[in-house]
PDB file of C-alpha atoms in Angstrom:
ATOM      1  CA  MET A   1      21.921 -33.046 -70.832  1.00  0.00           C
ATOM      2  CA  ASP A   2      24.021 -29.886 -70.565  1.00  0.00           C
ATOM      3  CA  PHE A   3      21.908 -26.727 -70.457  1.00  0.00           C
ATOM      4  CA  ARG A   4      24.730 -24.853 -72.206  1.00  0.00           C
ATOM      5  CA  THR A   5      24.511 -27.020 -75.339  1.00  0.00           C
ATOM      6  CA  LEU A   6      20.715 -26.974 -75.213  1.00  0.00           C
ATOM      7  CA  ARG A   7      20.729 -23.171 -74.987  1.00  0.00           C
ATOM      8  CA  ALA A   8      23.024 -22.918 -77.999  1.00  0.00           C
ATOM      9  CA  PHE A   9      20.783 -25.201 -80.080  1.00  0.00           C
ATOM     10  CA  VAL A  10      17.592 -23.348 -79.123  1.00  0.00           C
ATOM     11  CA  GLU A  11      19.151 -19.991 -80.007  1.00  0.00           C
ATOM     12  CA  VAL A  12      20.345 -21.276 -83.406  1.00  0.00           C
ATOM     13  CA  VAL A  13      16.717 -22.149 -84.202  1.00  0.00           C
ATOM     14  CA  ARG A  14      15.310 -18.959 -82.688  1.00  0.00           C
ATOM     15  CA  GLN A  15      17.813 -16.617 -84.339  1.00  0.00           C
ATOM     16  CA  GLY A  16      17.833 -18.439 -87.664  1.00  0.00           C
ATOM     17  CA  GLY A  17      21.521 -19.238 -87.818  1.00  0.00           C
ATOM     18  CA  PHE A  18      24.792 -19.887 -86.025  1.00  0.00           C
ATOM     19  CA  SER A  19      26.300 -16.421 -86.303  1.00  0.00           C
ATOM     20  CA  GLN A  20      23.140 -14.739 -84.970  1.00  0.00           C
ATOM     21  CA  ALA A  21      22.931 -17.288 -82.132  1.00  0.00           C
ATOM     22  CA  ALA A  22      26.600 -16.658 -81.256  1.00  0.00           C
ATOM     23  CA  ARG A  23      25.868 -12.961 -80.697  1.00  0.00           C
ATOM     24  CA  THR A  24      22.898 -13.836 -78.470  1.00  0.00           C
ATOM     25  CA  VAL A  25      24.814 -16.213 -76.188  1.00  0.00           C
ATOM     26  CA  PHE A  26      28.008 -14.090 -76.249  1.00  0.00           C
ATOM     27  CA  ALA A  27      30.173 -16.810 -77.813  1.00  0.00           C
ATOM     28  CA  THR A  28      31.985 -17.412 -81.071  1.00  0.00           C
ATOM     29  CA  GLN A  29      30.249 -19.071 -84.004  1.00  0.00           C
ATOM     30  CA  SER A  30      32.683 -21.968 -83.684  1.00  0.00           C
ATOM     31  CA  THR A  31      31.743 -22.465 -80.013  1.00  0.00           C
ATOM     32  CA  VAL A  32      28.031 -22.536 -80.864  1.00  0.00           C
ATOM     33  CA  SER A  33      28.627 -25.006 -83.695  1.00  0.00           C
ATOM     34  CA  LYS A  34      30.599 -27.314 -81.402  1.00  0.00           C
ATOM     35  CA  ALA A  35      27.864 -27.102 -78.736  1.00  0.00           C
ATOM     36  CA  VAL A  36      25.156 -28.149 -81.205  1.00  0.00           C
ATOM     37  CA  LYS A  37      27.335 -30.976 -82.504  1.00  0.00           C
ATOM     38  CA  GLN A  38      27.924 -32.160 -78.910  1.00  0.00           C
ATOM     39  CA  LEU A  39      24.163 -32.188 -78.294  1.00  0.00           C
ATOM     40  CA  GLU A  40      23.565 -34.189 -81.471  1.00  0.00           C
ATOM     41  CA  GLU A  41      26.206 -36.723 -80.413  1.00  0.00           C
ATOM     42  CA  GLU A  42      24.610 -37.035 -76.986  1.00  0.00           C
ATOM     43  CA  ILE A  43      21.171 -37.656 -78.484  1.00  0.00           C
ATOM     44  CA  GLY A  44      22.580 -39.862 -81.238  1.00  0.00           C
ATOM     45  CA  ALA A  45      20.801 -38.213 -84.150  1.00  0.00           C
ATOM     46  CA  PRO A  46      21.093 -35.036 -86.241  1.00  0.00           C
ATOM     47  CA  LEU A  47      18.906 -32.174 -85.035  1.00  0.00           C
ATOM     48  CA  LEU A  48      19.515 -29.778 -87.930  1.00  0.00           C
ATOM     49  CA  ASP A  49      19.428 -30.464 -91.645  1.00  0.00           C
ATOM     50  CA  ARG A  50      21.963 -28.044 -93.076  1.00  0.00           C
ATOM     51  CA  VAL A  51      20.864 -26.963 -96.579  1.00  0.00           C
ATOM     52  CA  GLY A  52      23.227 -24.387 -97.976  1.00  0.00           C
ATOM     53  CA  HIS A  53      23.299 -21.474 -95.555  1.00  0.00           C
ATOM     54  CA  ARG A  54      20.062 -22.608 -93.959  1.00  0.00           C
ATOM     55  CA  SER A  55      19.516 -25.060 -91.104  1.00  0.00           C
ATOM     56  CA  LEU A  56      16.163 -26.850 -90.938  1.00  0.00           C
ATOM     57  CA  LEU A  57      14.903 -28.860 -87.988  1.00  0.00           C
ATOM     58  CA  THR A  58      14.826 -32.618 -88.352  1.00  0.00           C
ATOM     59  CA  PRO A  59      11.917 -34.498 -86.712  1.00  0.00           C
ATOM     60  CA  MET A  60      14.234 -35.206 -83.763  1.00  0.00           C
ATOM     61  CA  GLY A  61      15.245 -31.539 -83.747  1.00  0.00           C
ATOM     62  CA  GLU A  62      11.623 -30.402 -83.563  1.00  0.00           C
ATOM     63  CA  VAL A  63      11.062 -32.489 -80.409  1.00  0.00           C
ATOM     64  CA  VAL A  64      14.304 -31.328 -78.784  1.00  0.00           C
ATOM     65  CA  TYR A  65      13.547 -27.687 -79.643  1.00  0.00           C
ATOM     66  CA  ARG A  66       9.988 -27.820 -78.305  1.00  0.00           C
ATOM     67  CA  ARG A  67      11.006 -29.550 -75.078  1.00  0.00           C
ATOM     68  CA  GLY A  68      14.206 -27.512 -74.809  1.00  0.00           C
ATOM     69  CA  VAL A  69      12.372 -24.191 -74.826  1.00  0.00           C
ATOM     70  CA  LYS A  70      10.269 -25.366 -71.868  1.00  0.00           C
ATOM     71  CA  LEU A  71      13.247 -26.836 -69.997  1.00  0.00           C
ATOM     72  CA  LEU A  72      15.214 -23.609 -70.317  1.00  0.00           C
ATOM     73  CA  ALA A  73      12.226 -21.532 -69.228  1.00  0.00           C
ATOM     74  CA  ASP A  74      11.715 -23.796 -66.194  1.00  0.00           C
ATOM     75  CA  ARG A  75      15.415 -23.496 -65.364  1.00  0.00           C
ATOM     76  CA  ASP A  76      15.225 -19.709 -65.530  1.00  0.00           C
ATOM     77  CA  ASP A  77      12.125 -19.743 -63.318  1.00  0.00           C
ATOM     78  CA  LEU A  78      13.887 -22.030 -60.841  1.00  0.00           C
ATOM     79  CA  ILE A  79      16.903 -19.729 -60.598  1.00  0.00           C
ATOM     80  CA  ALA A  80      14.671 -16.672 -60.187  1.00  0.00           C
ATOM     81  CA  GLU A  81      12.622 -18.377 -57.476  1.00  0.00           C
ATOM     82  CA  LEU A  82      15.744 -19.466 -55.589  1.00  0.00           C
ATOM     83  CA  ASP A  83      17.109 -15.920 -55.834  1.00  0.00           C
ATOM     84  CA  GLU A  84      13.858 -14.607 -54.353  1.00  0.00           C
ATOM     85  CA  ILE A  85      14.103 -17.056 -51.473  1.00  0.00           C
ATOM     86  CA  ARG A  86      17.742 -16.100 -50.879  1.00  0.00           C
ATOM     87  CA  GLY A  87      16.668 -12.481 -50.888  1.00  0.00           C
ATOM     88  CA  LEU A  88      13.781 -13.286 -48.477  1.00  0.00           C
ATOM     89  CA  LYS A  89      11.206 -12.059 -50.973  1.00  0.00           C
ATOM     90  CA  ARG A  90       9.529 -15.465 -50.817  1.00  0.00           C
ATOM     91  CA  GLY A  91       9.621 -18.475 -48.506  1.00  0.00           C
ATOM     92  CA  LEU A  92       7.859 -20.300 -45.710  1.00  0.00           C
ATOM     93  CA  LEU A  93       8.373 -20.166 -41.933  1.00  0.00           C
ATOM     94  CA  LYS A  94       6.649 -22.832 -39.821  1.00  0.00           C
ATOM     95  CA  LEU A  95       6.190 -21.775 -36.202  1.00  0.00           C
ATOM     96  CA  GLY A  96       4.684 -23.673 -33.302  1.00  0.00           C
ATOM     97  CA  LEU A  97       3.557 -21.449 -30.449  1.00  0.00           C
ATOM     98  CA  PRO A  98       2.031 -22.246 -27.050  1.00  0.00           C
ATOM     99  CA  PRO A  99      -1.381 -20.930 -25.981  1.00  0.00           C
ATOM    100  CA  VAL A 100       0.186 -19.575 -22.780  1.00  0.00           C
ATOM    101  CA  GLY A 101       2.487 -16.591 -23.196  1.00  0.00           C
ATOM    102  CA  SER A 102       2.425 -16.204 -26.980  1.00  0.00           C
ATOM    103  CA  ALA A 103       0.659 -12.842 -26.935  1.00  0.00           C
ATOM    104  CA  MET A 104       3.224 -11.431 -24.515  1.00  0.00           C
ATOM    105  CA  LEU A 105       6.427 -12.939 -25.920  1.00  0.00           C
ATOM    106  CA  PHE A 106       5.890 -13.766 -29.576  1.00  0.00           C
ATOM    107  CA  ALA A 107       3.257 -11.391 -30.976  1.00  0.00           C
ATOM    108  CA  PRO A 108       5.719  -8.441 -31.108  1.00  0.00           C
ATOM    109  CA  LEU A 109       8.357 -10.667 -32.763  1.00  0.00           C
ATOM    110  CA  PHE A 110       5.817 -11.941 -35.275  1.00  0.00           C
ATOM    111  CA  ALA A 111       4.719  -8.403 -36.157  1.00  0.00           C
ATOM    112  CA  GLU A 112       8.315  -7.229 -36.652  1.00  0.00           C
ATOM    113  CA  TYR A 113       9.136 -10.262 -38.805  1.00  0.00           C
ATOM    114  CA  ARG A 114       6.130  -9.583 -41.038  1.00  0.00           C
ATOM    115  CA  ARG A 115       7.167  -5.938 -41.339  1.00  0.00           C
ATOM    116  CA  ARG A 116      10.695  -6.877 -42.443  1.00  0.00           C
ATOM    117  CA  TYR A 117       9.782  -9.808 -44.691  1.00  0.00           C
ATOM    118  CA  PRO A 118       6.235  -9.308 -46.026  1.00  0.00           C
ATOM    119  CA  GLY A 119       6.738 -11.908 -48.779  1.00  0.00           C
ATOM    120  CA  ILE A 120       7.422 -14.766 -46.347  1.00  0.00           C
ATOM    121  CA  GLU A 121       4.427 -16.955 -45.540  1.00  0.00           C
ATOM    122  CA  VAL A 122       4.242 -17.719 -41.821  1.00  0.00           C
ATOM    123  CA  ARG A 123       2.365 -20.903 -40.953  1.00  0.00           C
ATOM    124  CA  LEU A 124       1.358 -21.116 -37.284  1.00  0.00           C
ATOM    125  CA  ALA A 125       0.469 -24.131 -35.150  1.00  0.00           C
ATOM    126  CA  GLU A 126      -0.738 -23.750 -31.556  1.00  0.00           C
ATOM    127  CA  HIS A 127      -0.049 -26.557 -29.074  1.00  0.00           C
ATOM    128  CA  GLY A 128       1.380 -27.218 -25.652  1.00  0.00           C
ATOM    129  CA  SER A 129       5.132 -27.699 -25.276  1.00  0.00           C
ATOM    130  CA  ASP A 130       5.002 -31.517 -25.304  1.00  0.00           C
ATOM    131  CA  GLN A 131       3.127 -31.607 -28.614  1.00  0.00           C
ATOM    132  CA  LEU A 132       5.395 -28.927 -30.081  1.00  0.00           C
ATOM    133  CA  GLN A 133       8.459 -31.056 -29.323  1.00  0.00           C
ATOM    134  CA  GLU A 134       6.853 -33.955 -31.189  1.00  0.00           C
ATOM    135  CA  SER A 135       6.121 -31.646 -34.125  1.00  0.00           C
ATOM    136  CA  LEU A 136       9.759 -30.531 -34.151  1.00  0.00           C
ATOM    137  CA  ARG A 137      10.962 -34.137 -34.189  1.00  0.00           C
ATOM    138  CA  ALA A 138       8.681 -34.865 -37.148  1.00  0.00           C
ATOM    139  CA  GLY A 139       9.930 -31.812 -39.048  1.00  0.00           C
ATOM    140  CA  GLU A 140       6.434 -30.316 -39.127  1.00  0.00           C
ATOM    141  CA  ILE A 141       7.647 -26.977 -37.732  1.00  0.00           C
ATOM    142  CA  ASP A 142      10.938 -25.057 -37.868  1.00  0.00           C
ATOM    143  CA  PHE A 143      10.718 -23.616 -34.347  1.00  0.00           C
ATOM    144  CA  GLY A 144       8.620 -24.151 -31.255  1.00  0.00           C
ATOM    145  CA  GLY A 145       7.965 -21.889 -28.284  1.00  0.00           C
ATOM    146  CA  ILE A 146       8.644 -24.413 -25.517  1.00  0.00           C
ATOM    147  CA  LEU A 147       8.985 -24.364 -21.756  1.00  0.00           C
ATOM    148  CA  LEU A 148      12.432 -25.303 -20.532  1.00  0.00           C
ATOM    149  CA  PRO A 149      13.921 -27.742 -19.949  1.00  0.00           C
ATOM    150  CA  ALA A 150      13.651 -29.112 -23.485  1.00  0.00           C
ATOM    151  CA  ALA A 151      14.957 -32.476 -24.666  1.00  0.00           C
ATOM    152  CA  PRO A 152      18.741 -32.612 -25.319  1.00  0.00           C
ATOM    153  CA  GLU A 153      18.191 -33.112 -29.047  1.00  0.00           C
ATOM    154  CA  PHE A 154      17.079 -29.475 -29.315  1.00  0.00           C
ATOM    155  CA  GLU A 155      18.858 -26.155 -29.246  1.00  0.00           C
ATOM    156  CA  ALA A 156      17.166 -23.377 -27.314  1.00  0.00           C
ATOM    157  CA  LEU A 157      17.231 -19.605 -27.033  1.00  0.00           C
ATOM    158  CA  GLU A 158      15.600 -18.301 -23.853  1.00  0.00           C
ATOM    159  CA  VAL A 159      13.030 -15.565 -24.475  1.00  0.00           C
ATOM    160  CA  GLY A 160      11.442 -15.019 -21.062  1.00  0.00           C
ATOM    161  CA  SER A 161      11.253 -16.240 -17.479  1.00  0.00           C
ATOM    162  CA  GLU A 162       8.609 -15.562 -14.842  1.00  0.00           C
ATOM    163  CA  PRO A 163       7.798 -16.928 -11.390  1.00  0.00           C
ATOM    164  CA  LEU A 164       4.498 -18.754 -11.042  1.00  0.00           C
ATOM    165  CA  VAL A 165       1.628 -17.333  -9.042  1.00  0.00           C
ATOM    166  CA  ALA A 166      -1.222 -19.257  -7.472  1.00  0.00           C
ATOM    167  CA  LEU A 167      -4.628 -17.880  -8.469  1.00  0.00           C
ATOM    168  CA  LEU A 168      -6.937 -18.236  -5.488  1.00  0.00           C
ATOM    169  CA  PRO A 169     -10.545 -17.227  -4.833  1.00  0.00           C
ATOM    170  CA  ALA A 170     -10.578 -13.875  -3.036  1.00  0.00           C
ATOM    171  CA  MET A 171     -12.148 -15.479   0.077  1.00  0.00           C
ATOM    172  CA  HIS A 172      -9.591 -18.315   0.287  1.00  0.00           C
ATOM    173  CA  PRO A 173      -7.722 -18.371   3.645  1.00  0.00           C
ATOM    174  CA  LEU A 174      -4.350 -18.014   1.848  1.00  0.00           C
ATOM    175  CA  ALA A 175      -5.425 -15.280  -0.585  1.00  0.00           C
ATOM    176  CA  ALA A 176      -4.097 -12.374   1.532  1.00  0.00           C
ATOM    177  CA  ARG A 177      -0.572 -13.787   1.858  1.00  0.00           C
ATOM    178  CA  PRO A 178       2.289 -12.284  -0.209  1.00  0.00           C
ATOM    179  CA  SER A 179       3.660 -15.755  -1.021  1.00  0.00           C
ATOM    180  CA  LEU A 180       3.083 -19.396  -0.241  1.00  0.00           C
ATOM    181  CA  ALA A 181       4.721 -22.784  -0.593  1.00  0.00           C
ATOM    182  CA  MET A 182       3.180 -25.577  -2.622  1.00  0.00           C
ATOM    183  CA  GLY A 183       2.619 -27.574   0.535  1.00  0.00           C
ATOM    184  CA  ASP A 184       0.233 -24.863   1.757  1.00  0.00           C
ATOM    185  CA  LEU A 185      -2.144 -25.837  -1.078  1.00  0.00           C
ATOM    186  CA  GLN A 186      -2.370 -29.531  -0.248  1.00  0.00           C
ATOM    187  CA  GLU A 187      -6.026 -29.294   0.745  1.00  0.00           C
ATOM    188  CA  THR A 188      -7.046 -27.064  -2.167  1.00  0.00           C
ATOM    189  CA  PRO A 189      -8.292 -28.645  -5.450  1.00  0.00           C
ATOM    190  CA  PHE A 190      -6.184 -27.896  -8.536  1.00  0.00           C
ATOM    191  CA  ILE A 191      -7.357 -26.483 -11.873  1.00  0.00           C
ATOM    192  CA  LEU A 192      -4.799 -27.453 -14.524  1.00  0.00           C
ATOM    193  CA  PHE A 193      -4.285 -27.040 -18.236  1.00  0.00           C
ATOM    194  CA  ASP A 194      -5.153 -29.854 -20.632  1.00  0.00           C
ATOM    195  CA  ARG A 195      -2.760 -32.772 -20.876  1.00  0.00           C
ATOM    196  CA  GLY A 196       0.247 -32.069 -23.084  1.00  0.00           C
ATOM    197  CA  PHE A 197       1.017 -28.714 -21.451  1.00  0.00           C
ATOM    198  CA  THR A 198       4.484 -28.709 -19.896  1.00  0.00           C
ATOM    199  CA  LEU A 199       3.303 -26.210 -17.279  1.00  0.00           C
ATOM    200  CA  ASN A 200       1.224 -29.042 -15.786  1.00  0.00           C
ATOM    201  CA  ARG A 201       4.366 -31.119 -15.336  1.00  0.00           C
ATOM    202  CA  ILE A 202       6.116 -28.274 -13.511  1.00  0.00           C
ATOM    203  CA  ILE A 203       3.148 -27.864 -11.164  1.00  0.00           C
ATOM    204  CA  LEU A 204       2.684 -31.581 -10.496  1.00  0.00           C
ATOM    205  CA  GLU A 205       6.397 -32.194  -9.938  1.00  0.00           C
ATOM    206  CA  THR A 206       6.506 -29.287  -7.489  1.00  0.00           C
ATOM    207  CA  ALA A 207       3.517 -30.726  -5.616  1.00  0.00           C
ATOM    208  CA  ARG A 208       5.130 -34.165  -5.447  1.00  0.00           C
ATOM    209  CA  ARG A 209       8.338 -32.662  -4.076  1.00  0.00           C
ATOM    210  CA  ALA A 210       6.143 -31.122  -1.399  1.00  0.00           C
ATOM    211  CA  GLY A 211       4.874 -34.623  -0.587  1.00  0.00           C
ATOM    212  CA  PHE A 212       1.372 -34.783  -2.022  1.00  0.00           C
ATOM    213  CA  GLU A 213      -0.623 -35.682  -5.133  1.00  0.00           C
ATOM    214  CA  PRO A 214      -3.085 -32.858  -5.862  1.00  0.00           C
ATOM    215  CA  ASP A 215      -6.810 -33.340  -6.396  1.00  0.00           C
ATOM    216  CA  VAL A 216      -7.337 -32.149 -10.002  1.00  0.00           C
ATOM    217  CA  VAL A 217     -10.957 -31.044 -10.395  1.00  0.00           C
ATOM    218  CA  ALA A 218     -10.811 -29.432 -13.860  1.00  0.00           C
ATOM    219  CA  ARG A 219      -8.613 -29.117 -16.951  1.00  0.00           C
ATOM    220  CA  SER A 220      -8.837 -26.534 -19.727  1.00  0.00           C
ATOM    221  CA  SER A 221      -6.788 -24.965 -22.512  1.00  0.00           C
ATOM    222  CA  GLN A 222      -8.486 -21.584 -22.021  1.00  0.00           C
ATOM    223  CA  ILE A 223      -6.839 -19.249 -19.517  1.00  0.00           C
ATOM    224  CA  ASP A 224      -9.881 -16.978 -19.133  1.00  0.00           C
ATOM    225  CA  PHE A 225     -12.104 -19.975 -18.383  1.00  0.00           C
ATOM    226  CA  MET A 226      -9.657 -21.251 -15.772  1.00  0.00           C
ATOM    227  CA  VAL A 227      -9.587 -17.832 -14.082  1.00  0.00           C
ATOM    228  CA  GLN A 228     -13.391 -17.818 -13.954  1.00  0.00           C
ATOM    229  CA  LEU A 229     -13.383 -21.294 -12.404  1.00  0.00           C
ATOM    230  CA  VAL A 230     -11.105 -19.946  -9.687  1.00  0.00           C
ATOM    231  CA  ALA A 231     -13.449 -16.989  -9.194  1.00  0.00           C
ATOM    232  CA  THR A 232     -16.331 -19.385  -8.499  1.00  0.00           C
ATOM    233  CA  GLY A 233     -14.308 -20.969  -5.680  1.00  0.00           C
ATOM    234  CA  LEU A 234     -13.649 -24.272  -7.469  1.00  0.00           C
ATOM    235  CA  GLY A 235      -9.926 -24.393  -6.719  1.00  0.00           C
ATOM    236  CA  VAL A 236      -6.459 -22.985  -7.435  1.00  0.00           C
ATOM    237  CA  ALA A 237      -4.867 -22.401 -10.842  1.00  0.00           C
ATOM    238  CA  PHE A 238      -1.314 -21.404 -11.706  1.00  0.00           C
ATOM    239  CA  LEU A 239       0.009 -18.896 -14.238  1.00  0.00           C
ATOM    240  CA  PRO A 240       3.232 -17.011 -14.922  1.00  0.00           C
ATOM    241  CA  ARG A 241       3.076 -13.759 -12.953  1.00  0.00           C
ATOM    242  CA  LEU A 242       3.057 -11.391 -15.938  1.00  0.00           C
ATOM    243  CA  ILE A 243       0.320 -13.346 -17.715  1.00  0.00           C
ATOM    244  CA  ALA A 244      -1.792 -13.482 -14.551  1.00  0.00           C
ATOM    245  CA  ALA A 245      -1.447  -9.709 -14.202  1.00  0.00           C
ATOM    246  CA  GLN A 246      -3.150  -9.273 -17.575  1.00  0.00           C
ATOM    247  CA  ARG A 247      -6.251 -11.136 -16.357  1.00  0.00           C
ATOM    248  CA  ARG A 248      -6.894  -9.599 -12.962  1.00  0.00           C
ATOM    249  CA  THR A 249     -10.409  -9.728 -11.570  1.00  0.00           C
ATOM    250  CA  PRO A 250     -11.695  -8.695  -8.115  1.00  0.00           C
ATOM    251  CA  ALA A 251     -12.828 -12.248  -7.358  1.00  0.00           C
ATOM    252  CA  VAL A 252      -9.314 -13.705  -7.756  1.00  0.00           C
ATOM    253  CA  ARG A 253      -6.064 -13.052  -5.890  1.00  0.00           C
ATOM    254  CA  GLU A 254      -2.522 -13.684  -7.127  1.00  0.00           C
ATOM    255  CA  VAL A 255      -0.112 -15.133  -4.587  1.00  0.00           C
ATOM    256  CA  LEU A 256       3.540 -15.726  -5.445  1.00  0.00           C
ATOM    257  CA  LEU A 257       4.520 -19.407  -5.419  1.00  0.00           C
ATOM    258  CA  ASP A 258       7.763 -19.521  -3.444  1.00  0.00           C
ATOM    259  CA  GLU A 259       9.201 -22.798  -4.702  1.00  0.00           C
ATOM    260  CA  PRO A 260      12.695 -23.231  -6.213  1.00  0.00           C
ATOM    261  CA  GLY A 261      12.603 -24.842  -9.660  1.00  0.00           C
ATOM    262  CA  SER A 262       9.021 -23.862 -10.397  1.00  0.00           C
ATOM    263  CA  GLU A 263       9.817 -20.912 -12.674  1.00  0.00           C
ATOM    264  CA  TRP A 264       8.108 -20.601 -16.053  1.00  0.00           C
ATOM    265  CA  THR A 265      10.972 -20.251 -18.565  1.00  0.00           C
ATOM    266  CA  MET A 266      10.060 -20.013 -22.221  1.00  0.00           C
ATOM    267  CA  ALA A 267      12.510 -20.584 -25.087  1.00  0.00           C
ATOM    268  CA  MET A 268      12.537 -20.645 -28.862  1.00  0.00           C
ATOM    269  CA  VAL A 269      13.613 -24.211 -29.678  1.00  0.00           C
ATOM    270  CA  TRP A 270      14.755 -25.983 -32.857  1.00  0.00           C
ATOM    271  CA  ARG A 271      16.256 -29.349 -33.803  1.00  0.00           C
ATOM    272  CA  ARG A 272      19.986 -29.557 -33.200  1.00  0.00           C
ATOM    273  CA  GLY A 273      21.803 -29.729 -36.542  1.00  0.00           C
ATOM    274  CA  ALA A 274      18.604 -29.238 -38.573  1.00  0.00           C
ATOM    275  CA  PHE A 275      18.645 -27.449 -41.928  1.00  0.00           C
ATOM    276  CA  LEU A 276      17.279 -23.931 -41.491  1.00  0.00           C
ATOM    277  CA  SER A 277      15.897 -22.194 -44.564  1.00  0.00           C
ATOM    278  CA  GLU A 278      16.661 -18.552 -45.278  1.00  0.00           C
ATOM    279  CA  ALA A 279      13.282 -17.634 -43.780  1.00  0.00           C
ATOM    280  CA  ALA A 280      14.018 -19.682 -40.647  1.00  0.00           C
ATOM    281  CA  GLN A 281      17.485 -18.171 -40.254  1.00  0.00           C
ATOM    282  CA  ALA A 282      15.976 -14.689 -40.482  1.00  0.00           C
ATOM    283  CA  TRP A 283      13.490 -15.553 -37.703  1.00  0.00           C
ATOM    284  CA  LEU A 284      16.255 -16.891 -35.465  1.00  0.00           C
ATOM    285  CA  ALA A 285      18.359 -13.783 -36.110  1.00  0.00           C
ATOM    286  CA  LEU A 286      15.417 -11.591 -35.072  1.00  0.00           C
ATOM    287  CA  VAL A 287      14.843 -13.587 -31.872  1.00  0.00           C
ATOM    288  CA  ARG A 288      18.556 -13.245 -31.022  1.00  0.00           C
ATOM    289  CA  GLU A 289      18.454  -9.540 -31.833  1.00  0.00           C
ATOM    290  CA  VAL A 290      15.538  -8.945 -29.469  1.00  0.00           C
ATOM    291  CA  HIS A 291      16.438 -11.347 -26.650  1.00  0.00           C
ATOM    292  CA  GLY A 292      20.174 -11.630 -27.170  1.00  0.00           C
ATOM    293  CA  ARG A 293      21.113 -14.692 -25.145  1.00  0.00           C
ATOM    294  CA  ALA A 294      21.545 -18.331 -26.114  1.00  0.00           C
TER     295      ALA A 294
END
């Protein structure tokens, strides 16, 4: 059903005649008459009973008028809503962020995005990089903050890179050194993040390149808890240098991990070729504006 013919018919009923309806829809009386006739032919029944200069609704016409008013109102609402989304007055952005590094890298971006687009709803999910990649594949999120390297099916925009530091108890024999190799920690128990955190994979692969399988004594998703475990002398944990600097405590020392390929490199990642809504495109533009390299 053509909305143009439906609009003409509804206005004939509303305005009480063809000439009045023609002025409302900015058309000639002949055009309005043809539109109503076309609608009647499409439905296969007369909608107006023309009595002299008056036009009365037939039973079919009453149904079409009642439903038509609602259809036209819904259409107008749809167009208005789409215009709001195009104008970024409304919309939804689905972000997946990691527990490690989000405060440092993404909180300022998030705050600026909310300032620019207060009408956009931002839905956050917090997981490790492995789980975030699965969420991207499933279309559950638009973007994920993920440690590189990411799978080839994704596009990535780097947002930060930091060397790793080993967090050691202050009394550990290696705690006073400016840097160390992974092999130096072969006899020290490891405190790792929960499974699903890509940072674990970087640490374990680095240890295996050094020729050993570490003794993992604890796993946690809470950075502060891991730092406290180190402070008690339980073992060594690993964090990006800038994040470790935010959690300094006298009982723990930070020692640079001098191992090629062990850097913590975070990127904003999305599915290659995926449809990006207006809200998602605005987020990506902001990330590019702030970090400026793809």
